[in-house]
């Protein structure tokens, strides 16, 4: 394993070096939090694909393929569909708003009264997303170095926190681009063909597995619907995703770059399912479906290639973890802490805010590592996060973008009722049940419509300012910034 170890060590050292480079570039709030809003289409596409395709999409996607066959692609496939929908229908408008958080968008749309409550819900979502990504280090480092769970989480988490704290979004953008390349080579170009060949080809796979393994709907219609509700809609409103949209240098970049990233996700989804199906042929009696990825990598790949593929898995986890971490810190600082203190940042103070945002990434990073060590059930934590996000924030966000009659009172009621309903229903039906998000979303929608119609319409001046921002006529940031990154 010496060669494999060398590949991993070089990769991890490179991530820290990129963090140092990002620190030298991130000199303002805009540079630190959204890479100066200057990413070109190729870099934007790669980093967007990197953040949405994490450990759950890689290790979990292969595990679903092992358990259900080709229909196991649906979880990651719905993530790709959500990214495509966001890019085609909403990304241009989101990019033109020139904000930093989803809550700032809600304040602009509804008149400045929805930020703190929505910020708390978004913070809980991004925190749990960062925690579940950090827990995934345990699986990978256990295969690599045979270390215990706590040490693995501390090792992986410390590296992510270090480069994220140093350079903010610039460090995360450069590392994500590297991670995108490593992931493409490791999973799509190496592991996928090797797994199919080792399993005897598609004809042998069909001969050895039940026919339902090749049924595109074999995982079940209700499961697919739930995936669409949670992941497709979750892609439309998550702070971690929106913060990447904010990095695009233009609305055209956001639209077309995101479309390329979404299409890549669809290919990645199918690849993971095929790899998992091949693993089922080779290892029909694994103790856990999630062990399929590590098993096939450890037993079937040659030296060196094995290290690169494990680096690809590590890249998948790191990209999601770092994106969720900076989103969590941004929300905690800008939407909660600053508002509670009554501090409104002025444009001329942005350079002073870099230090504060860097401190919040460090604090949130330490909290994420501690919670990840204490928490055992990754699936339950991720389900709680997405249920809260979709049940509490989907309606007021999409309502604000699509329905002029929506009001601040309606938005606040939708966030409160949807969030409380989801939590209460999870307590009654169970965390992993489908009903909490179904009924919570319906309750949020009903309350939003009823309260909005029953209250005074949004001030015309607020709506006029909102339309100006949607049209891209907001104040430009960092006029003295370097030229756009066109990669």
Short mmCIF file of N, CA and C in Angstrom, two decimals, residues 1 142 157 247 266 272 357-358 377:
data_model
loop_
_atom_site.label_atom_id
_atom_site.label_comp_id
_atom_site.label_asym_id
_atom_site.label_seq_id
_atom_site.Cartn_x
_atom_site.Cartn_y
_atom_site.Cartn_z
N UNK A 1 0.82 -1.22 0.00
CA UNK A 1 0.00 0.00 0.00
C UNK A 1 0.86 1.27 0.00
N UNK A 142 -10.43 4.50 7.29
CA UNK A 142 -10.33 3.15 7.83
C UNK A 142 -9.76 2.20 6.79
N UNK A 157 -11.36 16.07 8.95
CA UNK A 157 -12.01 17.33 9.28
C UNK A 157 -11.02 18.46 9.47
N UNK A 247 -20.96 32.69 -7.05
CA UNK A 247 -19.59 32.84 -7.52
C UNK A 247 -19.50 33.06 -9.03
N UNK A 266 -25.94 13.39 -13.77
CA UNK A 266 -26.73 12.28 -14.31
C UNK A 266 -25.83 11.13 -14.74
N UNK A 272 -22.29 5.14 -10.73
CA UNK A 272 -22.31 4.56 -9.39
C UNK A 272 -23.20 3.34 -9.29
N UNK A 357 -15.38 36.42 9.30
CA UNK A 357 -15.87 35.23 8.60
C UNK A 357 -14.89 34.06 8.72
N UNK A 358 -13.60 34.37 8.73
CA UNK A 358 -12.60 33.31 8.91
C UNK A 358 -12.74 32.69 10.30
N UNK A 377 -25.58 7.92 13.64
CA UNK A 377 -26.45 7.61 12.52
C UNK A 377 -26.42 8.73 11.48
#
